[in-house]
mmCIF file of C-alpha atoms in Angstrom:
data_model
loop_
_atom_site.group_PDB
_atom_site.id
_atom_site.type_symbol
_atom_site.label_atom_id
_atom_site.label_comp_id
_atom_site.label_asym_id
_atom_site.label_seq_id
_atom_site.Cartn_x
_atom_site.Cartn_y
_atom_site.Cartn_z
ATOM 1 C CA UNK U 22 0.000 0.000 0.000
ATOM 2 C CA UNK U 23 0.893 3.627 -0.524
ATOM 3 C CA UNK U 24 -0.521 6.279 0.670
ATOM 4 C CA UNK U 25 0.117 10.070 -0.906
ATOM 5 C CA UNK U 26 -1.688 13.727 -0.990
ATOM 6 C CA UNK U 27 -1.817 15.079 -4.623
ATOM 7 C CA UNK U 28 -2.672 18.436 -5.891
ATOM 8 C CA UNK U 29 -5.381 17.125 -8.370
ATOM 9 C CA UNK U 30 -9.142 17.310 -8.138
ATOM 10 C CA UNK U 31 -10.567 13.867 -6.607
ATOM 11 C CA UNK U 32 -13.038 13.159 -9.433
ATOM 12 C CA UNK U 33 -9.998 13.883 -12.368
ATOM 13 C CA UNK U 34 -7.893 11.713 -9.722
ATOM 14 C CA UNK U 35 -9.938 8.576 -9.413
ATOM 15 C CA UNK U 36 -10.359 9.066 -13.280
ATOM 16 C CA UNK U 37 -6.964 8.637 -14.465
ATOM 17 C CA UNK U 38 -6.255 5.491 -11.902
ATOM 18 C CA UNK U 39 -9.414 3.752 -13.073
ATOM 19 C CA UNK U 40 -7.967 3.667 -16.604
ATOM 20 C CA UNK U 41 -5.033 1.899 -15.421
ATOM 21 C CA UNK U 42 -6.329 -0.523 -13.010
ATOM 22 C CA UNK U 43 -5.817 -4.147 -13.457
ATOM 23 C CA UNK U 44 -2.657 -2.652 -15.945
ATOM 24 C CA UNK U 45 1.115 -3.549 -15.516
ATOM 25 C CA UNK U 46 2.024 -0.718 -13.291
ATOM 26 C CA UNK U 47 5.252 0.131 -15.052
ATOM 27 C CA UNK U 48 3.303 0.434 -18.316
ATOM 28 C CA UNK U 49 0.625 2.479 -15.991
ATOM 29 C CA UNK U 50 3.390 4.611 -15.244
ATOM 30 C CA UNK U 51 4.128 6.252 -18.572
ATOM 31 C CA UNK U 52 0.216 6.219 -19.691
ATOM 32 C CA UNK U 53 -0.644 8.674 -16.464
ATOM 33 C CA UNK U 54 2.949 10.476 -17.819
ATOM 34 C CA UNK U 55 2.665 9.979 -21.507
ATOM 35 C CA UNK U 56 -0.848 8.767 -22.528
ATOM 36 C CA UNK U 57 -2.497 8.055 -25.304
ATOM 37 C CA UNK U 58 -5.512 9.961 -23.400
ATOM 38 C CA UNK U 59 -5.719 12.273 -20.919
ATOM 39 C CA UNK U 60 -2.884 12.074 -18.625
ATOM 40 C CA UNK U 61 -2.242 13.304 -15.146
ATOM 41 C CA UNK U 62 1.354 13.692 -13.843
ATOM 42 C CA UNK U 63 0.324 14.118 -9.961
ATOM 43 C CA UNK U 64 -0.584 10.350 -9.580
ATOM 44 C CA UNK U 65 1.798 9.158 -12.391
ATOM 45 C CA UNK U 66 4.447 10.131 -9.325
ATOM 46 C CA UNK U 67 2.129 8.977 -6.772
ATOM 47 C CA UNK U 68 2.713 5.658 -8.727
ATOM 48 C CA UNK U 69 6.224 5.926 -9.126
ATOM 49 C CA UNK U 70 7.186 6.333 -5.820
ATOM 50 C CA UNK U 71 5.330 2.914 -4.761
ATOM 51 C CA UNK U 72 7.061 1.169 -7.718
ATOM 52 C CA UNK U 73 10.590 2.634 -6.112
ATOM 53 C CA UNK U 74 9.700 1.638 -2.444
ATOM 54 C CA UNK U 75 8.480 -1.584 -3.856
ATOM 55 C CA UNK U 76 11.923 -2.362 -5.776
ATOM 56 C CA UNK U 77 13.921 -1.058 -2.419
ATOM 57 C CA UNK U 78 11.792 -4.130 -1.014
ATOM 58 C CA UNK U 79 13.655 -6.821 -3.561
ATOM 59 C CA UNK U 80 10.300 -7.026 -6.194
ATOM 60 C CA UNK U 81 10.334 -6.786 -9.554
ATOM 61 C CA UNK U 82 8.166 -3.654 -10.873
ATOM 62 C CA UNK U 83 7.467 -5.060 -14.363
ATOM 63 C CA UNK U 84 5.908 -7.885 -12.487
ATOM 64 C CA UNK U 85 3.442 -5.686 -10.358
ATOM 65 C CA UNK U 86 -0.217 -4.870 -11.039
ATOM 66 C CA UNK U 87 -1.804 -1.926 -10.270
ATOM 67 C CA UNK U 88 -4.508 -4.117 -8.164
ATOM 68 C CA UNK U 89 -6.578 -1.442 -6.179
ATOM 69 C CA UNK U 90 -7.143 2.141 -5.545
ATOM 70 C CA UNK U 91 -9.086 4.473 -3.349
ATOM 71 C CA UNK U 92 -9.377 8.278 -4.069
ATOM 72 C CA UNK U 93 -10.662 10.593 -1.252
ATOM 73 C CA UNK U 94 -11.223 14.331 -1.510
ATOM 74 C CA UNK U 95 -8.467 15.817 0.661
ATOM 75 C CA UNK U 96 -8.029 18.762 2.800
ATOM 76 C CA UNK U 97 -7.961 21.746 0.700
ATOM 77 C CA UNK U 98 -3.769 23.310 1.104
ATOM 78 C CA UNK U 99 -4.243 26.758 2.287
ATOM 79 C CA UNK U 100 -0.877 29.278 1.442
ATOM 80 C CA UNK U 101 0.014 32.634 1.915
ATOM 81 C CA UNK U 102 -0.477 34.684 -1.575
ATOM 82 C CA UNK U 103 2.075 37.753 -1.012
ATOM 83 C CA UNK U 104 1.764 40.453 -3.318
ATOM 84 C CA UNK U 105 3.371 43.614 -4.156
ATOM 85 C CA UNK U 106 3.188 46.652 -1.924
ATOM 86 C CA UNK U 107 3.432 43.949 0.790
ATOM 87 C CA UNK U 108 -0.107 42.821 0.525
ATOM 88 C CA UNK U 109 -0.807 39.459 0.815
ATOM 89 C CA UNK U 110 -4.021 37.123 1.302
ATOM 90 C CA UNK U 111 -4.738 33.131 0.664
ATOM 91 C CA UNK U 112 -5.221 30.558 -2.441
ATOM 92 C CA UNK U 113 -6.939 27.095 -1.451
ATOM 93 C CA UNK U 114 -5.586 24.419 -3.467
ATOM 94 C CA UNK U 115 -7.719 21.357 -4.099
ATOM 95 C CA UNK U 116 -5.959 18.133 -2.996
ATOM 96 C CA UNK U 117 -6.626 14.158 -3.267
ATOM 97 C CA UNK U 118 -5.650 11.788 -0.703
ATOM 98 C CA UNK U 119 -4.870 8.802 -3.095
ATOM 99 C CA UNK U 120 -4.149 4.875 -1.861
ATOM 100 C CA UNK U 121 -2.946 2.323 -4.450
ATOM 101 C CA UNK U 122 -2.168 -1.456 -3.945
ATOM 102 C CA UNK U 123 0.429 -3.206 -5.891
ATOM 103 C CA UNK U 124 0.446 -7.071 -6.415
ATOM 104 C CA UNK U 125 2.611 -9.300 -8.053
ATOM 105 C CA UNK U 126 1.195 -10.649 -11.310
ATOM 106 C CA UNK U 127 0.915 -13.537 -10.151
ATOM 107 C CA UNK U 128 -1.322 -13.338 -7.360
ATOM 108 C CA UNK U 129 -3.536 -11.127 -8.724
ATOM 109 C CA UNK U 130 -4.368 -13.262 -11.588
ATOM 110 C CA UNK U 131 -5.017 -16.225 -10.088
ATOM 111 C CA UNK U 132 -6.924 -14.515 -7.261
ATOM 112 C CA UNK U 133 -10.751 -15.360 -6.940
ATOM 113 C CA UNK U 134 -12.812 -12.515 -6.708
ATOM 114 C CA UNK U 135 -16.787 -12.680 -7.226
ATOM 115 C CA UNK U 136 -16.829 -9.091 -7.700
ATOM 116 C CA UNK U 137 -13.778 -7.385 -7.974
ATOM 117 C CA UNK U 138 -12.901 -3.790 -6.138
ATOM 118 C CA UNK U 139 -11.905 -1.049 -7.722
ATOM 119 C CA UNK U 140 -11.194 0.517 -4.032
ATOM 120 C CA UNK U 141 -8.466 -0.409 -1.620
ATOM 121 C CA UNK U 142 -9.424 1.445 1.593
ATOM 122 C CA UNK U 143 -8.540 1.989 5.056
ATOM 123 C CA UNK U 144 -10.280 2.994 7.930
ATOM 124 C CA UNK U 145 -8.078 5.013 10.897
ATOM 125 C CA UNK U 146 -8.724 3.807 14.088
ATOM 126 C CA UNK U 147 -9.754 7.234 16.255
ATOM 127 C CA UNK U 148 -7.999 7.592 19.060
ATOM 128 C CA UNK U 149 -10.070 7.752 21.813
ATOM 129 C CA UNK U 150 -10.204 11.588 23.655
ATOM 130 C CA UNK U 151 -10.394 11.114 27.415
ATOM 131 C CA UNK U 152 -8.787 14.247 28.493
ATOM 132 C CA UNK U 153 -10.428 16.689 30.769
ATOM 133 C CA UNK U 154 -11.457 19.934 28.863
ATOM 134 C CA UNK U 155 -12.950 21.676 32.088
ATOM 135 C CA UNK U 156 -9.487 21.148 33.897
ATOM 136 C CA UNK U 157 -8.749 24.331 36.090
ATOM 137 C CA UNK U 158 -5.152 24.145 34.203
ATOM 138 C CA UNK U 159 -6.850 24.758 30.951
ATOM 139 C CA UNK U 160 -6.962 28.594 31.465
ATOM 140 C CA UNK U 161 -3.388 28.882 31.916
ATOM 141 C CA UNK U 162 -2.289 26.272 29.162
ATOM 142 C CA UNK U 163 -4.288 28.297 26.987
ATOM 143 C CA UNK U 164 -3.068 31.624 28.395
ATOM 144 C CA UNK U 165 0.745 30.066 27.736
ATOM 145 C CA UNK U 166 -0.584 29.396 24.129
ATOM 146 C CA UNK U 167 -0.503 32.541 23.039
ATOM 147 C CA UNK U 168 3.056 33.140 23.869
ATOM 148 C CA UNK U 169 3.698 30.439 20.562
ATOM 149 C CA UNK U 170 3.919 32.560 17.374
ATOM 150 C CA UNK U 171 3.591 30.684 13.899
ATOM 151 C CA UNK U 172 7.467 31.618 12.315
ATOM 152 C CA UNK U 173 5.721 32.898 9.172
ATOM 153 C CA UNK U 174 2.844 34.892 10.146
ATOM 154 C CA UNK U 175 3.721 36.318 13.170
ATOM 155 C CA UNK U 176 0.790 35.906 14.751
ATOM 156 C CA UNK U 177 0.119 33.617 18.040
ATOM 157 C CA UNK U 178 -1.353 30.063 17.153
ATOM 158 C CA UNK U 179 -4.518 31.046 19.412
ATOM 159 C CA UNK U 180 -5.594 34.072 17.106
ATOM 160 C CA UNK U 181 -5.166 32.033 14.331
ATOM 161 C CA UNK U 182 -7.425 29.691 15.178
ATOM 162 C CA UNK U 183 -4.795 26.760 14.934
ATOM 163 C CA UNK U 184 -5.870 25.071 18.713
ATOM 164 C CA UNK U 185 -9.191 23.657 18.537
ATOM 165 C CA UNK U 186 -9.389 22.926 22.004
ATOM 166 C CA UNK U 187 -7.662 22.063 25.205
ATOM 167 C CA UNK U 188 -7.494 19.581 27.800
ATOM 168 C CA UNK U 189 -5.834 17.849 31.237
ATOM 169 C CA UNK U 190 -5.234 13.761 31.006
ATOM 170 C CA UNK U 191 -3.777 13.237 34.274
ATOM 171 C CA UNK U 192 -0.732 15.413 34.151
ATOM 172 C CA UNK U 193 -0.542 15.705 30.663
ATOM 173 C CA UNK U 194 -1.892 18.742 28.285
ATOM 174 C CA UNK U 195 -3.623 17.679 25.681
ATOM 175 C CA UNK U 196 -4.066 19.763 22.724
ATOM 176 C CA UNK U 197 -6.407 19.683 19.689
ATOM 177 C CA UNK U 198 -4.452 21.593 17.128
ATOM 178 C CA UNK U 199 -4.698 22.150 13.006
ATOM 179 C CA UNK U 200 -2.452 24.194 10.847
ATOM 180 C CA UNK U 201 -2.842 25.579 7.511
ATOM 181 C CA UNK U 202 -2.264 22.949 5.653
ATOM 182 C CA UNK U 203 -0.591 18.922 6.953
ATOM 183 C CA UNK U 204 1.728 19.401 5.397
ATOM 184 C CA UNK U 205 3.275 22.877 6.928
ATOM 185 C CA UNK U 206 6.668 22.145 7.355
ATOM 186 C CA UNK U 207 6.706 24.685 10.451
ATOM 187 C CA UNK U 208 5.072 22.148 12.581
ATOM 188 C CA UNK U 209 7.906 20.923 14.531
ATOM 189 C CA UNK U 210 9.104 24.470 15.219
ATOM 190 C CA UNK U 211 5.277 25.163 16.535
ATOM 191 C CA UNK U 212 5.437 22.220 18.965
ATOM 192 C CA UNK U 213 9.040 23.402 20.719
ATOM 193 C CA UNK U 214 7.513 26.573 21.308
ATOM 194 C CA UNK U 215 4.522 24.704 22.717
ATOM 195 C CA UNK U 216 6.970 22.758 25.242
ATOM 196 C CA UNK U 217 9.400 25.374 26.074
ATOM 197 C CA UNK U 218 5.439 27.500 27.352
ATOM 198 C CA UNK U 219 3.914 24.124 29.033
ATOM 199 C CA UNK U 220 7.342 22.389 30.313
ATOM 200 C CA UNK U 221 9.902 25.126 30.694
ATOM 201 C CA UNK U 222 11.286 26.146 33.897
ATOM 202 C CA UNK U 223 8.199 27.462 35.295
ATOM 203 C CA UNK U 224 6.184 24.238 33.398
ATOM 204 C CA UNK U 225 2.515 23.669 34.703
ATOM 205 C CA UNK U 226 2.025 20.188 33.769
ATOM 206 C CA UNK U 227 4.322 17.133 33.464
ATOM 207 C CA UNK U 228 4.120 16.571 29.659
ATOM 208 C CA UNK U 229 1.787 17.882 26.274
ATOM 209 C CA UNK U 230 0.466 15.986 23.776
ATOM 210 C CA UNK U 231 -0.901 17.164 20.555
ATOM 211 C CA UNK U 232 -3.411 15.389 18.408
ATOM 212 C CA UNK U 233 -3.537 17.261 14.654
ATOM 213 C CA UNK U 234 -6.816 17.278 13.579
ATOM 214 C CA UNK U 235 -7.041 17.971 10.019
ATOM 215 C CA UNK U 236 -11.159 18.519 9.358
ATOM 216 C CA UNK U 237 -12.564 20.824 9.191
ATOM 217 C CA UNK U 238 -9.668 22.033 7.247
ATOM 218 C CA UNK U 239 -8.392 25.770 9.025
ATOM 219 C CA UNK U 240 -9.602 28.779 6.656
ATOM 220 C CA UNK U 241 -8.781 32.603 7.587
ATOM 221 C CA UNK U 242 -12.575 32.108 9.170
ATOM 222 C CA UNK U 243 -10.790 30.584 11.729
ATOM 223 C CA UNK U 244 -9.326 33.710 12.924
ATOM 224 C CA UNK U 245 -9.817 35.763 15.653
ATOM 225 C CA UNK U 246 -10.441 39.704 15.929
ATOM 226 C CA UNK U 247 -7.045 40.094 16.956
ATOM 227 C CA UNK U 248 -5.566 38.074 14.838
ATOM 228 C CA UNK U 249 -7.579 39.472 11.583
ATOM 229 C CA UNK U 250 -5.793 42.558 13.457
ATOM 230 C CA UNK U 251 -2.426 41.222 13.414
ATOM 231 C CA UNK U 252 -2.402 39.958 10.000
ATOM 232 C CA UNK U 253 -3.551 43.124 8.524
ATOM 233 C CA UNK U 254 -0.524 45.521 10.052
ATOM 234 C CA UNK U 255 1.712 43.768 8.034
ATOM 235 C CA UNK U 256 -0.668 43.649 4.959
ATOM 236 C CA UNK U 257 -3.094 40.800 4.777
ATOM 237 C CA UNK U 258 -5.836 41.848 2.540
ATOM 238 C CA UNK U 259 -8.436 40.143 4.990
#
């Protein structure tokens, strides 16, 4: 199985890897690159990068089959648009979250299937929330929270509407957090700041955790007054 995010619509996704199903994926390969048809580069790489990890595994990729698929509409990517004058405001980007199967010829043709699936899906198993959201700590962790500034904007991850909510497990923090987009690579600098505020010196709880929550996807609804404020001194057009 592999699992990937792509730029491309979900109905133009699931499109272009329903022509190829059942295909040699090598030769699936350079028809989502190449054609004849309509062809979609996105999940041509999506594909290429399974057939890679799947050689770095000892198989053969001319004797893999493209076997199932699932295509999901993702989370939309949400990016900061700068402009000239230093203006600046957002663009959405409309995303897939694509998972293909590959299996070796082999096994796939001499597989019996009644009624065969043109999905390969899997369910996440939620992780149960058991934490404590009317804590008396919660106050302060949240009060701490706006001491942690996202490195691009500026602006504290509070305003921004980045925590989604806040609770106590024991000893532990527990915050419900999104960002713009999953795949912000400013994430890890985000979550120091949030340890340095919770466990520092003068910490108020013995550890943090932080479960990402990813829908609804953040938009600049998600916003507070202030930090519509913020974002507009240094020349959002919000």
């Amino acid at each position: 199985m592999h699992q990937k995010q792509v730029r491309v619509p979900y109905q133009d996704a699931r499109a272009a890897l329903a022509r190829v199903a059942g295909d040699d994926a090598v030769s699936s390969v350079a028809k989502l690159r190449h054609g004849p048809g309509v062809t979609c580069e996105p999940v041509a790489r999506v594909l290429d990068r399974a057939l890679t990890h799947a050689t770095q595994d000892g198989l053969d990729p001319h004797g893999l089959v493209l076997s199932a698929f699932v295509v999901e509409p993702g989370e939309g990517i949400v990016r900061v648009r700068r402009k000239a004058h230093g203006k600046a405001d957002w663009i959405t980007s409309v995303t897939s979250d694509i998972s293909i199967a590959l299996t070796p010829r082999g096994i796939y043709e001499s597989a019996v299937v009644e009624d065969p699936p043109d999905r390969y899906a899997v369910e996440p198993t939620p992780r149960p929330s058991s934490y404590d959201a009317s804590h008396p700590l919660v106050p302060e962790i949240r009060e701490r929270l706006f001491e942690v500034i996202d490195p691009d904007l500026g602006v504290n991850i509070v305003d921004l509407g980045f925590v989604r909510n806040i609770g106590v497990e024991n000893t532990t923090a527990v915050i419900t957090m999104t960002l713009t987009s999953a795949a912000c690579p400013l994430a890890g600098v985000m979550e120091d700041q949030v340890r340095t505020e919770l466990l520092g010196d003068d910490g108020i709880v013995d550890d943090f955790r932080i479960d990402w929550r990813w829908a609804p996807a953040w938009t600049p609804a998600d916003l507070s007054a202030d930090g519509r404020e913020q974002l507009r001194a240094v020349g959002f057009n919000i």
